[in-house]
mmCIF file of C-alpha atoms in Angstrom:
data_model
loop_
_atom_site.group_PDB
_atom_site.id
_atom_site.type_symbol
_atom_site.label_atom_id
_atom_site.label_comp_id
_atom_site.label_asym_id
_atom_site.label_seq_id
_atom_site.Cartn_x
_atom_site.Cartn_y
_atom_site.Cartn_z
ATOM 1 C CA MET A 4 103.649 104.766 108.615
ATOM 2 C CA GLN A 5 103.453 101.134 107.667
ATOM 3 C CA ILE A 6 102.348 99.124 104.656
ATOM 4 C CA VAL A 7 100.607 95.769 105.141
ATOM 5 C CA PHE A 8 100.143 93.549 102.089
ATOM 6 C CA LEU A 9 96.801 91.749 102.248
ATOM 7 C CA GLY A 10 96.934 90.244 98.761
ATOM 8 C CA THR A 11 99.859 89.889 96.366
ATOM 9 C CA SER A 12 98.660 87.629 93.544
ATOM 10 C CA ALA A 13 97.715 88.694 90.025
ATOM 11 C CA GLY A 14 94.409 87.789 88.432
ATOM 12 C CA ARG A 15 93.340 84.988 90.744
ATOM 13 C CA PRO A 16 94.237 83.824 94.244
ATOM 14 C CA THR A 17 96.561 80.970 95.062
ATOM 15 C CA LYS A 18 96.831 78.939 98.264
ATOM 16 C CA ALA A 19 99.563 81.295 99.473
ATOM 17 C CA ARG A 20 98.520 84.619 97.939
ATOM 18 C CA ASN A 21 95.188 86.398 97.809
ATOM 19 C CA VAL A 22 94.346 88.898 95.075
ATOM 20 C CA THR A 23 95.377 92.522 95.380
ATOM 21 C CA SER A 24 94.892 94.689 98.441
ATOM 22 C CA ILE A 25 97.288 96.846 100.450
ATOM 23 C CA ALA A 26 96.704 98.593 103.762
ATOM 24 C CA LEU A 27 98.453 101.805 104.750
ATOM 25 C CA LYS A 28 98.605 102.198 108.534
ATOM 26 C CA LEU A 29 98.655 105.851 109.532
ATOM 27 C CA PRO A 30 100.795 107.300 112.314
ATOM 28 C CA GLU A 31 99.505 108.798 115.537
ATOM 29 C CA PRO A 32 97.264 110.518 116.396
ATOM 30 C CA SER A 33 95.020 108.961 113.736
ATOM 31 C CA ASN A 34 95.956 105.287 114.159
ATOM 32 C CA GLY A 35 93.571 104.592 111.305
ATOM 33 C CA PHE A 36 94.317 102.988 107.959
ATOM 34 C CA TRP A 37 93.622 103.260 104.259
ATOM 35 C CA LEU A 38 93.138 100.501 101.699
ATOM 36 C CA ILE A 39 94.592 100.527 98.211
ATOM 37 C CA ASP A 40 92.473 98.149 96.133
ATOM 38 C CA CYS A 41 90.147 95.533 97.541
ATOM 39 C CA GLY A 42 90.219 92.227 95.718
ATOM 40 C CA GLU A 43 87.887 89.366 96.572
ATOM 41 C CA GLY A 44 88.520 88.060 100.076
ATOM 42 C CA THR A 45 90.146 91.218 101.409
ATOM 43 C CA GLN A 46 87.896 91.332 104.472
ATOM 44 C CA HIS A 47 88.921 87.742 105.263
ATOM 45 C CA ARG A 48 92.580 88.780 105.086
ATOM 46 C CA LEU A 49 91.806 91.663 107.461
ATOM 47 C CA LEU A 50 90.553 89.127 110.009
ATOM 48 C CA GLY A 51 94.083 87.765 110.161
ATOM 49 C CA SER A 52 95.547 91.196 110.893
ATOM 50 C CA LYS A 53 95.193 93.729 113.700
ATOM 51 C CA LEU A 54 93.300 96.121 111.417
ATOM 52 C CA LYS A 55 89.651 96.832 112.240
ATOM 53 C CA LEU A 56 87.101 98.115 109.749
ATOM 54 C CA ASN A 57 85.907 100.892 112.054
ATOM 55 C CA ARG A 58 89.428 102.398 111.717
ATOM 56 C CA LEU A 59 89.263 102.390 107.913
ATOM 57 C CA GLU A 60 89.222 105.999 106.683
ATOM 58 C CA ARG A 61 89.816 105.945 102.935
ATOM 59 C CA ILE A 62 89.986 103.502 100.008
ATOM 60 C CA LEU A 63 91.963 104.178 96.835
ATOM 61 C CA ILE A 64 91.011 102.007 93.853
ATOM 62 C CA THR A 65 93.540 101.807 91.035
ATOM 63 C CA HIS A 66 91.266 100.272 88.389
ATOM 64 C CA LEU A 67 88.117 98.235 87.942
ATOM 65 C CA HIS A 68 89.428 94.785 87.068
ATOM 66 C CA GLY A 69 87.814 92.205 89.330
ATOM 67 C CA ASP A 70 90.964 91.152 91.163
ATOM 68 C CA HIS A 71 91.170 94.726 92.480
ATOM 69 C CA ILE A 72 87.511 95.467 93.369
ATOM 70 C CA TYR A 73 85.426 92.297 93.867
ATOM 71 C CA GLY A 74 85.993 92.466 97.621
ATOM 72 C CA LEU A 75 84.486 95.931 97.970
ATOM 73 C CA PRO A 76 80.749 95.138 98.334
ATOM 74 C CA GLY A 77 81.256 92.593 101.118
ATOM 75 C CA LEU A 78 83.793 94.688 102.988
ATOM 76 C CA LEU A 79 81.653 97.834 102.827
ATOM 77 C CA THR A 80 78.608 95.904 104.011
ATOM 78 C CA SER A 81 80.472 94.295 106.918
ATOM 79 C CA ARG A 82 81.771 97.679 108.030
ATOM 80 C CA SER A 83 78.209 98.609 109.085
ATOM 81 C CA TYR A 84 78.456 96.030 111.881
ATOM 82 C CA PHE A 85 81.430 97.734 113.531
ATOM 83 C CA ASP A 86 80.725 100.263 116.276
ATOM 84 C CA GLY A 87 82.203 103.675 115.625
ATOM 85 C CA ALA A 88 82.501 103.267 111.851
ATOM 86 C CA GLY A 89 82.493 106.869 110.644
ATOM 87 C CA PRO A 90 82.308 108.377 107.153
ATOM 88 C CA LEU A 91 84.336 106.637 104.471
ATOM 89 C CA GLN A 92 85.741 108.005 101.215
ATOM 90 C CA ILE A 93 86.433 105.855 98.150
ATOM 91 C CA TYR A 94 88.429 107.177 95.203
ATOM 92 C CA GLY A 95 88.671 105.458 91.858
ATOM 93 C CA PRO A 96 88.054 105.518 88.098
ATOM 94 C CA SER A 97 84.803 106.415 86.390
ATOM 95 C CA GLY A 98 82.342 103.535 86.721
ATOM 96 C CA LEU A 99 83.126 102.811 90.366
ATOM 97 C CA ARG A 100 79.931 104.482 91.565
ATOM 98 C CA ALA A 101 77.714 102.604 89.099
ATOM 99 C CA TYR A 102 79.323 99.305 90.079
ATOM 100 C CA LEU A 103 78.766 99.767 93.813
ATOM 101 C CA GLU A 104 75.287 101.291 93.531
ATOM 102 C CA SER A 105 74.151 98.439 91.289
ATOM 103 C CA VAL A 106 75.390 95.800 93.732
ATOM 104 C CA PHE A 107 73.787 97.576 96.688
ATOM 105 C CA GLU A 108 70.482 98.067 94.866
ATOM 106 C CA HIS A 109 70.123 94.465 93.785
ATOM 107 C CA SER A 110 71.285 92.986 97.094
ATOM 108 C CA GLY A 111 69.218 95.289 99.312
ATOM 109 C CA VAL A 112 72.205 96.680 101.200
ATOM 110 C CA HIS A 113 71.809 99.717 103.436
ATOM 111 C CA LEU A 114 75.006 101.092 104.903
ATOM 112 C CA GLU A 115 74.937 102.482 108.438
ATOM 113 C CA TYR A 116 77.571 105.121 107.714
ATOM 114 C CA GLU A 117 78.172 107.846 105.156
ATOM 115 C CA LEU A 118 79.919 106.621 102.001
ATOM 116 C CA ASP A 119 81.418 109.206 99.648
ATOM 117 C CA ILE A 120 82.434 107.866 96.220
ATOM 118 C CA ILE A 121 84.800 110.195 94.345
ATOM 119 C CA GLU A 122 85.438 109.302 90.721
ATOM 120 C CA ILE A 123 88.702 110.639 89.338
ATOM 121 C CA ALA A 124 88.017 113.175 86.614
ATOM 122 C CA GLU A 125 91.585 114.211 85.856
ATOM 123 C CA ALA A 126 95.153 113.666 86.983
ATOM 124 C CA GLY A 127 96.642 115.695 89.793
ATOM 125 C CA LEU A 128 95.713 116.309 93.409
ATOM 126 C CA VAL A 129 92.643 114.283 94.383
ATOM 127 C CA ALA A 130 92.685 114.525 98.193
ATOM 128 C CA GLU A 131 94.344 116.624 100.868
ATOM 129 C CA ASP A 132 93.981 117.141 104.601
ATOM 130 C CA GLU A 133 96.155 118.461 107.421
ATOM 131 C CA ARG A 134 98.389 115.363 107.309
ATOM 132 C CA PHE A 135 98.475 114.009 103.749
ATOM 133 C CA SER A 136 98.065 114.828 100.091
ATOM 134 C CA VAL A 137 97.178 112.263 97.414
ATOM 135 C CA GLU A 138 98.120 112.766 93.777
ATOM 136 C CA THR A 139 97.282 110.506 90.870
ATOM 137 C CA GLU A 140 98.294 109.936 87.270
ATOM 138 C CA GLU A 141 96.835 107.570 84.696
ATOM 139 C CA LEU A 142 98.989 104.582 83.824
ATOM 140 C CA GLU A 143 98.964 102.276 80.778
ATOM 141 C CA HIS A 144 96.719 99.237 81.129
ATOM 142 C CA ARG A 145 93.777 97.603 79.380
ATOM 143 C CA LEU A 146 91.351 99.616 81.517
ATOM 144 C CA PRO A 147 91.877 103.112 82.937
ATOM 145 C CA SER A 148 94.366 102.461 85.724
ATOM 146 C CA TYR A 149 95.837 104.933 88.192
ATOM 147 C CA GLY A 150 98.826 105.210 90.446
ATOM 148 C CA TYR A 151 98.733 107.090 93.741
ATOM 149 C CA ARG A 152 101.460 109.224 95.296
ATOM 150 C CA ILE A 153 100.733 109.664 98.998
ATOM 151 C CA THR A 154 102.738 112.472 100.575
ATOM 152 C CA GLU A 155 102.886 113.075 104.295
ATOM 153 C CA LEU A 156 103.089 116.815 104.890
ATOM 154 C CA ALA A 157 106.010 118.174 106.898
ATOM 155 C CA GLN A 158 105.287 118.229 110.625
ATOM 156 C CA GLN A 159 106.234 120.860 113.194
ATOM 157 C CA GLY A 160 109.487 120.280 115.030
ATOM 158 C CA HIS A 161 109.668 119.106 118.626
ATOM 159 C CA LEU A 162 109.653 121.494 121.573
ATOM 160 C CA ASP A 163 112.899 121.601 123.546
ATOM 161 C CA ILE A 164 111.331 120.942 126.950
ATOM 162 C CA ALA A 165 114.645 121.101 128.810
ATOM 163 C CA LYS A 166 115.382 124.518 127.382
ATOM 164 C CA LEU A 167 111.874 125.785 128.156
ATOM 165 C CA THR A 168 112.293 124.677 131.762
ATOM 166 C CA GLN A 169 115.654 126.404 131.940
ATOM 167 C CA LEU A 170 114.103 129.609 130.577
ATOM 168 C CA GLY A 171 111.310 129.440 133.128
ATOM 169 C CA VAL A 172 108.441 128.942 130.701
ATOM 170 C CA PRO A 173 105.575 127.310 132.615
ATOM 171 C CA PRO A 174 103.933 124.260 130.982
ATOM 172 C CA GLY A 175 100.544 124.930 129.459
ATOM 173 C CA PRO A 176 99.148 127.236 126.757
ATOM 174 C CA LEU A 177 102.468 129.012 126.253
ATOM 175 C CA TYR A 178 103.965 125.749 125.016
ATOM 176 C CA GLY A 179 101.241 125.498 122.385
ATOM 177 C CA ARG A 180 101.774 129.055 121.201
ATOM 178 C CA LEU A 181 105.501 128.467 120.809
ATOM 179 C CA LYS A 182 104.861 125.163 119.033
ATOM 180 C CA ASN A 183 102.629 127.016 116.558
ATOM 181 C CA GLY A 184 105.407 129.452 115.713
ATOM 182 C CA GLU A 185 104.367 132.348 117.945
ATOM 183 C CA ASP A 186 106.902 134.273 120.036
ATOM 184 C CA ILE A 187 105.837 134.922 123.638
ATOM 185 C CA THR A 188 106.677 137.378 126.405
ATOM 186 C CA LEU A 189 107.068 136.151 129.981
ATOM 187 C CA GLU A 190 105.816 138.086 133.010
ATOM 188 C CA ASN A 191 109.357 139.358 133.637
ATOM 189 C CA GLY A 192 109.409 140.878 130.148
ATOM 190 C CA GLU A 193 111.724 138.310 128.579
ATOM 191 C CA VAL A 194 110.852 137.445 124.992
ATOM 192 C CA ILE A 195 111.041 133.766 124.037
ATOM 193 C CA ARG A 196 111.289 133.189 120.318
ATOM 194 C CA SER A 197 109.638 130.116 118.881
ATOM 195 C CA SER A 198 112.594 129.475 116.581
ATOM 196 C CA ASP A 199 114.879 129.150 119.624
ATOM 197 C CA VAL A 200 112.883 126.399 121.339
ATOM 198 C CA VAL A 201 111.246 124.485 118.454
ATOM 199 C CA GLY A 202 113.337 122.128 116.368
ATOM 200 C CA ALA A 203 113.424 122.021 112.593
ATOM 201 C CA SER A 204 110.285 120.785 110.856
ATOM 202 C CA LEU A 205 110.120 117.031 110.325
ATOM 203 C CA PRO A 206 110.092 115.966 106.659
ATOM 204 C CA GLY A 207 107.160 113.877 105.530
ATOM 205 C CA ARG A 208 107.289 110.503 103.824
ATOM 206 C CA ILE A 209 106.278 109.644 100.267
ATOM 207 C CA ILE A 210 104.692 106.332 99.341
ATOM 208 C CA THR A 211 103.826 105.540 95.722
ATOM 209 C CA ILE A 212 101.520 102.640 94.912
ATOM 210 C CA LEU A 213 100.875 101.915 91.265
ATOM 211 C CA GLY A 214 98.018 100.051 89.664
ATOM 212 C CA ASP A 215 98.527 97.570 86.855
ATOM 213 C CA THR A 216 100.636 99.148 84.132
ATOM 214 C CA ARG A 217 103.115 98.835 81.341
ATOM 215 C CA PRO A 218 106.293 100.856 81.915
ATOM 216 C CA CYS A 219 105.406 104.521 81.350
ATOM 217 C CA GLU A 220 106.561 108.039 82.150
ATOM 218 C CA ASN A 221 103.691 108.696 84.556
ATOM 219 C CA ALA A 222 104.923 105.815 86.719
ATOM 220 C CA VAL A 223 108.343 107.475 86.939
ATOM 221 C CA HIS A 224 106.767 110.836 87.759
ATOM 222 C CA LEU A 225 104.618 109.429 90.554
ATOM 223 C CA ALA A 226 107.555 107.539 92.074
ATOM 224 C CA GLU A 227 110.086 110.370 91.934
ATOM 225 C CA GLY A 228 112.032 110.441 95.205
ATOM 226 C CA ALA A 229 109.547 108.131 96.926
ATOM 227 C CA ASP A 230 110.590 106.528 100.206
ATOM 228 C CA LEU A 231 108.692 103.428 99.073
ATOM 229 C CA LEU A 232 107.497 102.391 95.625
ATOM 230 C CA VAL A 233 105.071 99.477 95.278
ATOM 231 C CA HIS A 234 105.068 98.262 91.688
ATOM 232 C CA GLU A 235 103.392 95.314 90.023
ATOM 233 C CA ALA A 236 105.663 92.557 88.673
ATOM 234 C CA THR A 237 103.304 90.172 86.940
ATOM 235 C CA PHE A 238 105.891 88.682 84.594
ATOM 236 C CA ALA A 239 109.513 87.554 84.611
ATOM 237 C CA ALA A 240 112.377 89.045 82.639
ATOM 238 C CA GLY A 241 112.216 87.865 79.040
ATOM 239 C CA MET A 242 108.404 88.027 78.995
ATOM 240 C CA GLU A 243 108.241 91.679 77.918
ATOM 241 C CA GLU A 244 106.134 90.988 74.845
ATOM 242 C CA LYS A 245 103.515 89.091 76.843
ATOM 243 C CA ALA A 246 103.575 91.766 79.561
ATOM 244 C CA ALA A 247 102.975 94.520 77.025
ATOM 245 C CA ALA A 248 100.089 92.614 75.449
ATOM 246 C CA TYR A 249 98.323 92.330 78.798
ATOM 247 C CA GLY A 250 99.200 95.810 80.060
ATOM 248 C CA HIS A 251 101.627 94.651 82.728
ATOM 249 C CA SER A 252 105.301 94.893 83.677
ATOM 250 C CA THR A 253 108.158 92.488 84.243
ATOM 251 C CA VAL A 254 110.276 92.544 87.391
ATOM 252 C CA VAL A 255 113.148 94.103 85.477
ATOM 253 C CA GLN A 256 110.939 96.842 84.045
ATOM 254 C CA ALA A 257 109.663 97.655 87.542
ATOM 255 C CA ALA A 258 113.249 97.876 88.810
ATOM 256 C CA GLN A 259 114.113 100.205 85.956
ATOM 257 C CA ILE A 260 111.210 102.492 86.916
ATOM 258 C CA ALA A 261 112.423 102.590 90.537
ATOM 259 C CA SER A 262 115.949 103.395 89.417
ATOM 260 C CA ARG A 263 114.881 106.164 87.071
ATOM 261 C CA ALA A 264 112.619 107.670 89.739
ATOM 262 C CA GLY A 265 115.295 107.683 92.423
ATOM 263 C CA ALA A 266 113.071 105.776 94.861
ATOM 264 C CA ARG A 267 114.590 104.606 98.144
ATOM 265 C CA LYS A 268 112.965 101.157 98.226
ATOM 266 C CA LEU A 269 111.006 99.015 95.784
ATOM 267 C CA VAL A 270 108.552 96.308 96.807
ATOM 268 C CA LEU A 271 107.237 94.120 94.004
ATOM 269 C CA THR A 272 103.776 92.552 94.092
ATOM 270 C CA HIS A 273 100.976 91.230 91.829
ATOM 271 C CA PHE A 274 102.918 88.101 90.821
ATOM 272 C CA SER A 275 101.416 85.763 88.255
ATOM 273 C CA SER A 276 100.083 82.549 89.775
ATOM 274 C CA ARG A 277 102.551 80.644 87.583
ATOM 275 C CA PHE A 278 105.336 81.643 90.013
ATOM 276 C CA ASP A 279 105.729 79.798 93.308
ATOM 277 C CA ASP A 280 107.775 81.185 96.206
ATOM 278 C CA GLU A 281 111.015 79.711 94.892
ATOM 279 C CA ALA A 282 110.434 81.258 91.467
ATOM 280 C CA VAL A 283 109.657 84.633 93.051
ATOM 281 C CA GLU A 284 113.065 84.555 94.756
ATOM 282 C CA GLY A 285 114.631 84.309 91.313
ATOM 283 C CA LEU A 286 112.527 87.177 90.045
ATOM 284 C CA ILE A 287 113.690 89.389 92.878
ATOM 285 C CA ALA A 288 117.325 88.532 92.164
ATOM 286 C CA ASP A 289 116.780 89.855 88.633
ATOM 287 C CA ALA A 290 115.267 93.059 90.002
ATOM 288 C CA GLN A 291 118.090 93.506 92.521
ATOM 289 C CA SER A 292 120.674 93.341 89.742
ATOM 290 C CA ILE A 293 119.225 96.652 88.528
ATOM 291 C CA PHE A 294 117.819 98.158 91.732
ATOM 292 C CA PRO A 295 119.453 96.597 94.819
ATOM 293 C CA ALA A 296 116.835 97.897 97.258
ATOM 294 C CA SER A 297 114.178 95.567 95.833
ATOM 295 C CA ALA A 298 112.062 93.094 97.785
ATOM 296 C CA ALA A 299 109.149 90.749 97.128
ATOM 297 C CA ALA A 300 105.803 91.244 98.810
ATOM 298 C CA TYR A 301 103.900 88.334 100.301
ATOM 299 C CA ASP A 302 100.581 88.257 102.124
ATOM 300 C CA TYR A 303 100.787 89.868 105.586
ATOM 301 C CA LEU A 304 104.226 91.332 104.907
ATOM 302 C CA GLU A 305 104.587 94.558 106.911
ATOM 303 C CA ILE A 306 106.920 97.286 105.678
ATOM 304 C CA LEU A 307 107.770 100.137 108.039
ATOM 305 C CA VAL A 308 108.425 103.421 106.226
ATOM 306 C CA PRO A 309 110.661 105.469 108.551
ATOM 307 C CA ARG A 310 110.562 109.236 108.577
ATOM 308 C CA PRO A 311 113.594 110.956 107.014
ATOM 309 C CA ASP A 312 115.494 113.213 109.385
ATOM 310 C CA THR A 313 116.014 116.916 108.669
ATOM 311 C CA ASN A 314 119.014 116.031 106.479
ATOM 312 C CA GLY A 315 117.016 113.618 104.335
ATOM 313 C CA ARG A 316 118.443 110.479 105.953
ATOM 314 C CA LEU A 317 116.034 107.773 107.127
ATOM 315 C CA ALA A 318 115.438 108.017 110.855
#
């Protein structure tokens, strides 16, 4: 799994940073990706990456401020021009459907694929399939704003091919049965137990991406034990009063959330346009004084999230 930052500025774009959007690249066999937020210009940022819109499977919208959603209509429209663009799900706060349907109605857009808009009615589990679950909690902002906890489900362990060969198990359907936890009996009557030839299950990864927020308990809950926490850092240390007034966090407050949650790594984003790259370096130093595993996002930064091994260590 890999995170690609497509926009890391707060409120408005700068020459170096576009407004908010994050891509989550999924592991094999999917090789697709999700988007978290879609600020204006997101599809232009995608053109500078290896991500293709026909591989987009799901969009998670944190809240309806323009710097997080104004890129949606154009991106969704352009997706119709990509061969093989299948059904697409969009999750977000109440009002997301009315916003998109109004734009489509008045601009005469007709999508060439199925679009499913799911408005979040309550906190908790909002999506689940055979690979991932997505949980959400409401944060504290000027509009309803959500954070998302994306959990990769544990995967079956690897088959010990060398041992299977030694035991005389022929490749083919028997391998699949063993992989699925079924014991088998060979033609000579020997019983091969799945537990003897399949390794321990592989732990999944947890990625938490928060929308705009003041420091709050729901942020800690969503980030608990996360392999990666992405947290906004609109303001510098010492600007707590201004951050609270606008429903945002400082870099130090974000670091405190990561520390309390026991996250493995913190990546800060959504920097105010008042901060240039040199200033951001100073902000990160402040965060690292509280949570050493802190880093600053910038546009096109790619963060690999390794899978923990069976002992909880990062592989």
